[in-house]
mmCIF file with all atom_site columns, C-alpha atoms in Angstrom:
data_model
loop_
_atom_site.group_PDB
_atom_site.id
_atom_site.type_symbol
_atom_site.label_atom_id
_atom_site.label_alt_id
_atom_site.label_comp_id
_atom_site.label_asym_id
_atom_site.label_entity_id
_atom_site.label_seq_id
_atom_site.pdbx_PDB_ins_code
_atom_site.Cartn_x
_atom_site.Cartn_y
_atom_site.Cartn_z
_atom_site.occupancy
_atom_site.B_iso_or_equiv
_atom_site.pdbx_formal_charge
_atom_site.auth_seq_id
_atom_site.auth_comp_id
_atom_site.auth_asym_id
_atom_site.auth_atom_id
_atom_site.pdbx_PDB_model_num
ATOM 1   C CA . UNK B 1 1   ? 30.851  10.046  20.749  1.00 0.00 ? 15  UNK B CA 1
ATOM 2   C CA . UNK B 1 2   ? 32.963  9.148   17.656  1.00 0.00 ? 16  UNK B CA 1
ATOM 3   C CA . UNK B 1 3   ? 30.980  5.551   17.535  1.00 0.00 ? 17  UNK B CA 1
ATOM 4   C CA . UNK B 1 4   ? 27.598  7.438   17.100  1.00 0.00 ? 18  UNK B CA 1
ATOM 5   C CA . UNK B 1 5   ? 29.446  9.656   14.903  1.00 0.00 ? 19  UNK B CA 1
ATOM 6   C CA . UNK B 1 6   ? 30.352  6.819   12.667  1.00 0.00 ? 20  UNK B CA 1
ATOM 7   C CA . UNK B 1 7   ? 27.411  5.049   12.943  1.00 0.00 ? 21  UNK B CA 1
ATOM 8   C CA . UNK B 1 8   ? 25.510  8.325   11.728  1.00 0.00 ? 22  UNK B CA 1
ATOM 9   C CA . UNK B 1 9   ? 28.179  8.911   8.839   1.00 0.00 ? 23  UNK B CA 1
ATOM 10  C CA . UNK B 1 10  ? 27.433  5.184   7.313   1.00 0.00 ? 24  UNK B CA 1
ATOM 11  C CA . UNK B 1 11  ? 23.508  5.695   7.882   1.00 0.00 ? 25  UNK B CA 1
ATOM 12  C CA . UNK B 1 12  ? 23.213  8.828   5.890   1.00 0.00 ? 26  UNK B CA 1
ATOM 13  C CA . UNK B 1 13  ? 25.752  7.242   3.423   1.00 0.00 ? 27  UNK B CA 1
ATOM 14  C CA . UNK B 1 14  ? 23.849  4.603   2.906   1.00 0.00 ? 28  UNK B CA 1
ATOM 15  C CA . UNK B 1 15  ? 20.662  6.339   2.144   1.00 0.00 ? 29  UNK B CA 1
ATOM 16  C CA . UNK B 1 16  ? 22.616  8.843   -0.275  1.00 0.00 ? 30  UNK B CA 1
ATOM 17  C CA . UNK B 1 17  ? 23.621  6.038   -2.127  1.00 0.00 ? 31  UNK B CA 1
ATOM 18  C CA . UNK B 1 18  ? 19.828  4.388   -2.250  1.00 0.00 ? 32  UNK B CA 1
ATOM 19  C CA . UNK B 1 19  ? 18.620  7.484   -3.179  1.00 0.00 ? 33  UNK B CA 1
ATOM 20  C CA . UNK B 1 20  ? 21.485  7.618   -5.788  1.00 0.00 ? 34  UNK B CA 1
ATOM 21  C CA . UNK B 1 21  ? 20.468  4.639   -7.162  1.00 0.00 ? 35  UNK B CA 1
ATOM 22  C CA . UNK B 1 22  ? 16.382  5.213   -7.317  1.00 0.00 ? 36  UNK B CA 1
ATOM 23  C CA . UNK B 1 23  ? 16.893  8.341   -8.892  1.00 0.00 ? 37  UNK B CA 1
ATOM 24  C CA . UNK B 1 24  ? 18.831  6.544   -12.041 1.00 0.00 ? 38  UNK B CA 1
ATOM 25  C CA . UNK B 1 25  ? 15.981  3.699   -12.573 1.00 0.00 ? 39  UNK B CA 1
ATOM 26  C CA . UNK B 1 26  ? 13.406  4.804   -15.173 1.00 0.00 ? 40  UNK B CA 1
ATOM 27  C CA . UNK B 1 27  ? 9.914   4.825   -14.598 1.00 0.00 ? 41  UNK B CA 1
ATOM 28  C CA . UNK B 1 28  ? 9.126   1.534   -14.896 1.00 0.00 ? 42  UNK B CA 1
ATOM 29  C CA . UNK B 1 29  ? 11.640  0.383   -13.127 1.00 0.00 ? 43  UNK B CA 1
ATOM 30  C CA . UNK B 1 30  ? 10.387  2.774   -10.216 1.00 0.00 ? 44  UNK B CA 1
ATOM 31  C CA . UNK B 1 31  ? 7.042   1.356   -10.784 1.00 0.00 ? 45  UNK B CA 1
ATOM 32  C CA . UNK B 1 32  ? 7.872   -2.487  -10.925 1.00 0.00 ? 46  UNK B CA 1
ATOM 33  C CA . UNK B 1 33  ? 9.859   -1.856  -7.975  1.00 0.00 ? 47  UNK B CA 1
ATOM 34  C CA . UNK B 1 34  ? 7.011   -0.411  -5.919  1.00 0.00 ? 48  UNK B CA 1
ATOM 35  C CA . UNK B 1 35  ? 4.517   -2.851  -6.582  1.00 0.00 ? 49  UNK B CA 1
ATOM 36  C CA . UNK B 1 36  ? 6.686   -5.570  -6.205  1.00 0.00 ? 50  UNK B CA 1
ATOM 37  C CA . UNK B 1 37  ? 7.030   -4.583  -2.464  1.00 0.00 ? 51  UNK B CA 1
ATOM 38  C CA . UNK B 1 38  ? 3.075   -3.853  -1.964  1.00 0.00 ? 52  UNK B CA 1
ATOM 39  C CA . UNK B 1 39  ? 2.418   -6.915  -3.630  1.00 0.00 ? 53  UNK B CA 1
ATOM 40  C CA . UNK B 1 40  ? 4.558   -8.862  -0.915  1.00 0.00 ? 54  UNK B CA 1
ATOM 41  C CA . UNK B 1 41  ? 2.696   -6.399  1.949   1.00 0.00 ? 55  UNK B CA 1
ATOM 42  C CA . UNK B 1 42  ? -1.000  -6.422  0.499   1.00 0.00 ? 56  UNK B CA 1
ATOM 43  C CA . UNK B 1 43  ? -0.813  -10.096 -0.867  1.00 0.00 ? 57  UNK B CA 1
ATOM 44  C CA . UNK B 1 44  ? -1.932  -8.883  -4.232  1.00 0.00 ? 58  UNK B CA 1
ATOM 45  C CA . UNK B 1 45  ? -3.122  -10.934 -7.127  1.00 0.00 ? 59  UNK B CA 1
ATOM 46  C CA . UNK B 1 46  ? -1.877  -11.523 -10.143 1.00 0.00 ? 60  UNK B CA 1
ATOM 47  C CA . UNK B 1 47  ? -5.194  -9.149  -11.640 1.00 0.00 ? 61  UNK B CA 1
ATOM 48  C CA . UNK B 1 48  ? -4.513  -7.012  -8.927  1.00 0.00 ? 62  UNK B CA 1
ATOM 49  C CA . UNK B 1 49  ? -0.917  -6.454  -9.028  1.00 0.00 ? 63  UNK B CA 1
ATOM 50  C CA . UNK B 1 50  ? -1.385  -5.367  -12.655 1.00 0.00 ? 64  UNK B CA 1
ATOM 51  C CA . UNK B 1 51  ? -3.632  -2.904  -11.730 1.00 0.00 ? 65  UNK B CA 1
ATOM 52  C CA . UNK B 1 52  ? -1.506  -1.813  -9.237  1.00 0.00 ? 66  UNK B CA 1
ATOM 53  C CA . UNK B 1 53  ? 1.747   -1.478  -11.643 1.00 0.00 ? 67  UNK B CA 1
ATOM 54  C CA . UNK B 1 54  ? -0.706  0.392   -14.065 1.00 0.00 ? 68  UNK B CA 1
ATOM 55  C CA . UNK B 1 55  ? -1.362  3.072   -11.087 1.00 0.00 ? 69  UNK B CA 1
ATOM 56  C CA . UNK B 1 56  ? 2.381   3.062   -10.007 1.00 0.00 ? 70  UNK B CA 1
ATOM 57  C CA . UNK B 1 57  ? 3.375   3.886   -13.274 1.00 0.00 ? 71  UNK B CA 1
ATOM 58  C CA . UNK B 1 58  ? 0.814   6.750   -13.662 1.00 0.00 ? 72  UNK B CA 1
ATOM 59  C CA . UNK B 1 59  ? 1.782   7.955   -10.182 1.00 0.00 ? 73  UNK B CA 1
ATOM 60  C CA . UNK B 1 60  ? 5.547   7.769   -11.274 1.00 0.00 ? 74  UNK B CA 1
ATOM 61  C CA . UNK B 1 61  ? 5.399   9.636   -14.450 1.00 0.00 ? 75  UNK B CA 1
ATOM 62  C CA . UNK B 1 62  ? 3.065   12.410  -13.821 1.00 0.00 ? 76  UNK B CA 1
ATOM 63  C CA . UNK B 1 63  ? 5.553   13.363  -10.482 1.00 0.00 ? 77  UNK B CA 1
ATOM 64  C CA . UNK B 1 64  ? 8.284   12.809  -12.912 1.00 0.00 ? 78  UNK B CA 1
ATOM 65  C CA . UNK B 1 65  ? 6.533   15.425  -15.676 1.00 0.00 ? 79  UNK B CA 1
ATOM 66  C CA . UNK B 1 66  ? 5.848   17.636  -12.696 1.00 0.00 ? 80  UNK B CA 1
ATOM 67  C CA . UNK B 1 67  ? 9.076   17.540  -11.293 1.00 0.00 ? 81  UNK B CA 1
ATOM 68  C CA . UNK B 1 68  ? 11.101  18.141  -14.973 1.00 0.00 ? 82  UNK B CA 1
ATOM 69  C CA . UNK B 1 69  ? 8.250   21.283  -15.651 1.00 0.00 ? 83  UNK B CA 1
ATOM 70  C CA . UNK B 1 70  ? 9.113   22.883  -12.515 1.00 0.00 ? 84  UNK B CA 1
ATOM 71  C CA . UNK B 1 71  ? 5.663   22.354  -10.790 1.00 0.00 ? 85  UNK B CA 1
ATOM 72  C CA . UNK B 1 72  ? 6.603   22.096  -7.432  1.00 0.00 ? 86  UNK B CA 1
ATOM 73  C CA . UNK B 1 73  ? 3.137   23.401  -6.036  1.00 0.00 ? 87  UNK B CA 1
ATOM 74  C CA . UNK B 1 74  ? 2.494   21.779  -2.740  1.00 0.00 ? 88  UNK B CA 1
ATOM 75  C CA . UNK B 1 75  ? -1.231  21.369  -3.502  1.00 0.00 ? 89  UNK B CA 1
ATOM 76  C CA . UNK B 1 76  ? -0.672  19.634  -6.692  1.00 0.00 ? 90  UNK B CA 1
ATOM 77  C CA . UNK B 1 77  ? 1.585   16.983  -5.367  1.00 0.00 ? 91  UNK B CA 1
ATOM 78  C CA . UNK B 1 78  ? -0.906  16.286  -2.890  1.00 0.00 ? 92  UNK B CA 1
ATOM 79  C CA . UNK B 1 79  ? -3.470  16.144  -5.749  1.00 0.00 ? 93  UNK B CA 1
ATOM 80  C CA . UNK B 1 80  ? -1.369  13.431  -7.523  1.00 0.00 ? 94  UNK B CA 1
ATOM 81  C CA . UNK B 1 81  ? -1.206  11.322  -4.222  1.00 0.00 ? 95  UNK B CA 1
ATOM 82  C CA . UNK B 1 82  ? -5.228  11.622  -3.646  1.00 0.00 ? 96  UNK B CA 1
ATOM 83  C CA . UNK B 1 83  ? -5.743  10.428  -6.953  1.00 0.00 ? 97  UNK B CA 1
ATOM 84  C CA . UNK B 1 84  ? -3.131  7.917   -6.233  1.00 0.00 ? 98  UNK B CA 1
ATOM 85  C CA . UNK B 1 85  ? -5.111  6.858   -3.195  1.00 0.00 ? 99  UNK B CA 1
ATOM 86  C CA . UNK B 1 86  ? -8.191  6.662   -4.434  1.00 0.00 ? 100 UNK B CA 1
ATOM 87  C CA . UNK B 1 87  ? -7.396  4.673   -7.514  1.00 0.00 ? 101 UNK B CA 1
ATOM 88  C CA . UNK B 1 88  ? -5.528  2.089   -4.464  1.00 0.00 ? 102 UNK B CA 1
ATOM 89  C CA . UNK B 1 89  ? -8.651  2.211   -2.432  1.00 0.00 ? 103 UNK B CA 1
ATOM 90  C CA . UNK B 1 90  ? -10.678 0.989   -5.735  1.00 0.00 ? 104 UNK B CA 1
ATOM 91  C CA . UNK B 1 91  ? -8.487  -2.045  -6.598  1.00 0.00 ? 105 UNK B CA 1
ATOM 92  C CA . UNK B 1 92  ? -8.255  -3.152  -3.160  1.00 0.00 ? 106 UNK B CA 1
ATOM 93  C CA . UNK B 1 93  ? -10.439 -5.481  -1.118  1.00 0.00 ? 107 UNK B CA 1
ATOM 94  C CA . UNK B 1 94  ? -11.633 -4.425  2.146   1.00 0.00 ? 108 UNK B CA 1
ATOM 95  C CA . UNK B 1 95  ? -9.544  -6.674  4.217   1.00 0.00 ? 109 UNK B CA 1
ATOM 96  C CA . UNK B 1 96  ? -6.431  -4.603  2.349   1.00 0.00 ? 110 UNK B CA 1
ATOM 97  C CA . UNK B 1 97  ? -7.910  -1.529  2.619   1.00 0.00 ? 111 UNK B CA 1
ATOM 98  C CA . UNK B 1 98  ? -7.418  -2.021  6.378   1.00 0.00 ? 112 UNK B CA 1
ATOM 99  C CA . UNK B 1 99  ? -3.382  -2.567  5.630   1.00 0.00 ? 113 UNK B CA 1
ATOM 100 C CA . UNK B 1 100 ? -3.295  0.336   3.432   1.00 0.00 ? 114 UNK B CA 1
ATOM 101 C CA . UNK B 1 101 ? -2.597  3.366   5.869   1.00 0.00 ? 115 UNK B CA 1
ATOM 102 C CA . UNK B 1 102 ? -3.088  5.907   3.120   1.00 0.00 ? 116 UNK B CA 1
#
């Protein structure tokens, strides 16, 4: 019982100090580090991945701006993320649009 105890303890640790962390980076940092890791799971190109960082970046900021302006509307969040999706949808190719569980 204490083993699962600790093991729970360093988990949730762990992801208090990740989310420590992620909230410090600035947007672009957010950004770069999101497409860096669809990039790796889509197999993005170079033309690609740019668009990709352009859409991160927009998806970053405006939940950023809504966040700081006190917008915490459910519907509008999931507004952002449709757009989000949609703009993903456009940039990638069919094969990973199949990948992309959005």
């Amino acid at each position: 019982m204490i083993g699962i105890a600790a093991v729970l303890l360093t988990v949730f640790a762990a992801k208090g100090i990740g989310w420590y962390r992620w909230s410090r980076l600035s947007a672009e940092e957010k950004a770069g580090t999101i497409t860096e890791k669809m990039s790796r799971r889509f197999d993005l190109s170079p033309a690609q991945k740019d668009k990709v960082y352009a859409l991160n970046l927009e998806k970053v900021q405006a939940f950023q701006t809504a966040r700081a302006s006190g917008q915490h509307d459910r519907k509008d969040w999931k507004m952002l993320r449709e757009q989000w999706k949609n703009g993903m949808r456009e940039i990638l190719t069919p094969e990973q649009q199949q990948r992309f569980r959005h």
